[in-house]
Amino acid sequence: MNQLGSFGAQKRFSLLGLAGFLLLFPGEILAVELLVTGATPEQEQLIGCIVESAGEELQKMAASEAPLMLIVLNREKFLKARRLFRAYKTENAFSSLSARRIYLSARVFANFDKVLKYVAHELGHFETNSLFERNAELKASSIRRKARRACR
């Protein structure tokens, strides 16, 4: 488990399946699957609530063969991952759109507002399919607003 690639058990959230249904279109399913790994059960529950709040927006994102993965790492492993992806401008979270992964430092879970700030922002990158921070932040604001009401 000392390697960056070893992440242990994974928790699956289907952004449409959380409500127990799938939106079907002729010949395809538009559902985004999210795998959460490295998080405690309480952290998984909070992430799941935020994802469920964002589900309406993220449903529009076309599904791919690979699920969206949210990986929670301790500080040391997070810094190693940050160096590998050359994401030097970030302190606590970053995304890789091509790998369909969100990396979070365990420090994000210090309080509810931090979790909401970083998880919603990174989900915003995927919803907009954009590396630009402003685009992600615009989408993140609506995710935060919904999650703030639903996840307290």
Short mmCIF file of C-alpha atoms in Angstrom, two decimals:
data_model
loop_
_atom_site.label_atom_id
_atom_site.label_comp_id
_atom_site.label_asym_id
_atom_site.label_seq_id
_atom_site.Cartn_x
_atom_site.Cartn_y
_atom_site.Cartn_z
CA MET A 1 0.00 0.00 0.00
CA ASN A 2 3.02 2.32 -0.10
CA GLN A 3 2.74 2.82 -3.83
CA LEU A 4 0.74 5.69 -5.23
CA GLY A 5 -1.30 3.31 -7.36
CA SER A 6 -2.58 1.20 -4.44
CA PHE A 7 -5.85 2.65 -3.28
CA GLY A 8 -7.65 -0.15 -1.41
CA ALA A 9 -11.40 -0.60 -1.41
CA GLN A 10 -13.53 1.50 -3.69
CA LYS A 11 -17.00 2.89 -3.10
CA ARG A 12 -19.16 3.28 -6.22
CA PHE A 13 -21.67 6.06 -6.70
CA SER A 14 -23.74 6.29 -9.84
CA LEU A 15 -24.78 9.89 -10.27
CA LEU A 16 -28.08 8.76 -11.67
CA GLY A 17 -28.23 5.50 -9.74
CA LEU A 18 -28.16 7.17 -6.34
CA ALA A 19 -31.83 7.92 -6.86
CA GLY A 20 -32.30 4.36 -8.13
CA PHE A 21 -32.92 5.01 -11.79
CA LEU A 22 -31.10 5.46 -15.10
CA LEU A 23 -31.91 7.89 -17.83
CA LEU A 24 -32.10 5.87 -21.03
CA PHE A 25 -31.73 7.19 -24.55
CA PRO A 26 -31.85 5.13 -27.75
CA GLY A 27 -28.76 2.94 -27.78
CA GLU A 28 -26.93 4.56 -24.87
CA ILE A 29 -27.01 5.23 -21.17
CA LEU A 30 -26.07 8.73 -20.05
CA ALA A 31 -24.82 7.99 -16.57
CA VAL A 32 -21.59 8.96 -14.90
CA GLU A 33 -20.15 6.54 -12.41
CA LEU A 34 -17.98 7.84 -9.58
CA LEU A 35 -15.57 5.67 -7.62
CA VAL A 36 -14.43 6.98 -4.25
CA THR A 37 -11.30 5.48 -2.75
CA GLY A 38 -9.08 6.23 0.23
CA ALA A 39 -11.86 7.91 2.20
CA THR A 40 -13.33 7.02 5.58
CA PRO A 41 -17.01 5.99 5.68
CA GLU A 42 -17.96 9.48 6.94
CA GLN A 43 -15.97 11.13 4.16
CA GLU A 44 -17.57 8.81 1.58
CA GLN A 45 -21.00 9.76 2.87
CA LEU A 46 -20.24 13.48 2.56
CA ILE A 47 -18.75 13.06 -0.91
CA GLY A 48 -21.77 10.99 -1.94
CA CYS A 49 -24.10 13.73 -0.74
CA ILE A 50 -22.20 16.40 -2.70
CA VAL A 51 -22.16 14.19 -5.79
CA GLU A 52 -25.88 13.52 -5.43
CA SER A 53 -26.47 17.27 -5.17
CA ALA A 54 -24.41 17.79 -8.31
CA GLY A 55 -26.01 14.83 -10.07
CA GLU A 56 -28.48 16.94 -12.03
CA GLU A 57 -25.69 18.86 -13.73
CA LEU A 58 -23.33 15.91 -14.08
CA GLN A 59 -26.02 13.72 -15.67
CA LYS A 60 -25.54 15.78 -18.80
CA MET A 61 -21.92 14.67 -18.99
CA ALA A 62 -21.62 11.84 -21.50
CA ALA A 63 -20.61 8.56 -19.90
CA SER A 64 -17.35 7.04 -20.96
CA GLU A 65 -15.99 3.54 -20.51
CA ALA A 66 -13.93 4.69 -17.53
CA PRO A 67 -15.68 5.87 -14.37
CA LEU A 68 -14.84 9.17 -12.75
CA MET A 69 -12.57 8.42 -9.79
CA LEU A 70 -12.19 10.51 -6.63
CA ILE A 71 -9.05 9.60 -4.70
CA VAL A 72 -8.33 10.80 -1.17
CA LEU A 73 -4.62 10.68 -0.29
CA ASN A 74 -2.63 11.48 2.82
CA ARG A 75 -0.48 14.60 2.49
CA GLU A 76 2.71 12.80 1.44
CA LYS A 77 1.02 10.75 -1.29
CA PHE A 78 -0.94 13.79 -2.45
CA LEU A 79 2.30 15.76 -2.91
CA LYS A 80 3.80 12.87 -4.90
CA ALA A 81 0.73 12.72 -7.15
CA ARG A 82 0.80 16.50 -7.55
CA ARG A 83 4.42 16.30 -8.75
CA LEU A 84 3.60 13.47 -11.17
CA PHE A 85 0.81 15.49 -12.75
CA ARG A 86 2.78 18.76 -12.51
CA ALA A 87 -0.11 20.40 -10.67
CA TYR A 88 2.13 22.74 -8.71
CA LYS A 89 -0.36 25.60 -8.32
CA THR A 90 -2.73 23.60 -6.14
CA GLU A 91 -2.52 23.00 -2.42
CA ASN A 92 -5.28 20.49 -1.70
CA ALA A 93 -6.96 19.17 -4.86
CA PHE A 94 -6.52 18.75 -8.59
CA SER A 95 -8.11 16.89 -11.48
CA SER A 96 -6.89 14.99 -14.46
CA LEU A 97 -9.57 15.22 -17.13
CA SER A 98 -7.84 12.71 -19.38
CA ALA A 99 -7.43 10.14 -16.59
CA ARG A 100 -10.93 10.99 -15.24
CA ARG A 101 -9.58 11.37 -11.71
CA ILE A 102 -9.95 13.86 -8.90
CA TYR A 103 -7.18 13.87 -6.30
CA LEU A 104 -7.88 15.28 -2.84
CA SER A 105 -5.53 15.78 0.06
CA ALA A 106 -6.90 14.36 3.31
CA ARG A 107 -6.48 17.92 4.66
CA VAL A 108 -9.57 18.91 2.66
CA PHE A 109 -11.68 17.12 5.27
CA ALA A 110 -10.76 19.55 8.05
CA ASN A 111 -14.24 21.06 7.85
CA PHE A 112 -17.43 21.02 5.79
CA ASP A 113 -16.71 24.26 3.94
CA LYS A 114 -13.33 23.01 2.70
CA VAL A 115 -14.80 19.74 1.45
CA LEU A 116 -17.56 21.59 -0.30
CA LYS A 117 -15.12 24.10 -1.83
CA TYR A 118 -12.74 21.55 -3.30
CA VAL A 119 -15.06 18.70 -4.29
CA ALA A 120 -17.55 21.02 -6.00
CA HIS A 121 -14.75 22.86 -7.82
CA GLU A 122 -13.19 19.66 -9.14
CA LEU A 123 -16.59 18.32 -10.21
CA GLY A 124 -17.02 21.65 -12.01
CA HIS A 125 -13.95 20.88 -14.14
CA PHE A 126 -15.57 17.65 -15.31
CA GLU A 127 -18.97 19.16 -15.91
CA THR A 128 -17.49 21.89 -18.09
CA ASN A 129 -14.80 19.60 -19.50
CA SER A 130 -12.44 22.51 -19.04
CA LEU A 131 -9.06 23.08 -17.45
CA PHE A 132 -9.91 26.73 -16.87
CA GLU A 133 -10.47 27.59 -13.22
CA ARG A 134 -13.09 30.23 -13.92
CA ASN A 135 -15.28 27.81 -15.86
CA ALA A 136 -15.03 25.21 -13.11
CA GLU A 137 -15.78 27.77 -10.42
CA LEU A 138 -18.92 28.99 -12.20
CA LYS A 139 -20.34 25.46 -12.19
CA ALA A 140 -19.07 24.78 -8.67
CA SER A 141 -21.12 27.62 -7.23
CA SER A 142 -24.42 25.94 -8.17
CA ILE A 143 -23.17 22.58 -6.85
CA ARG A 144 -22.18 24.22 -3.55
CA ARG A 145 -25.52 25.96 -3.20
CA LYS A 146 -27.45 22.70 -3.59
CA ALA A 147 -25.05 20.66 -1.44
CA ARG A 148 -25.05 23.24 1.37
CA ARG A 149 -28.80 22.68 1.77
CA ALA A 150 -28.73 18.90 1.34
CA CYS A 151 -25.56 17.79 3.11
CA ARG A 152 -25.58 19.52 6.51
#
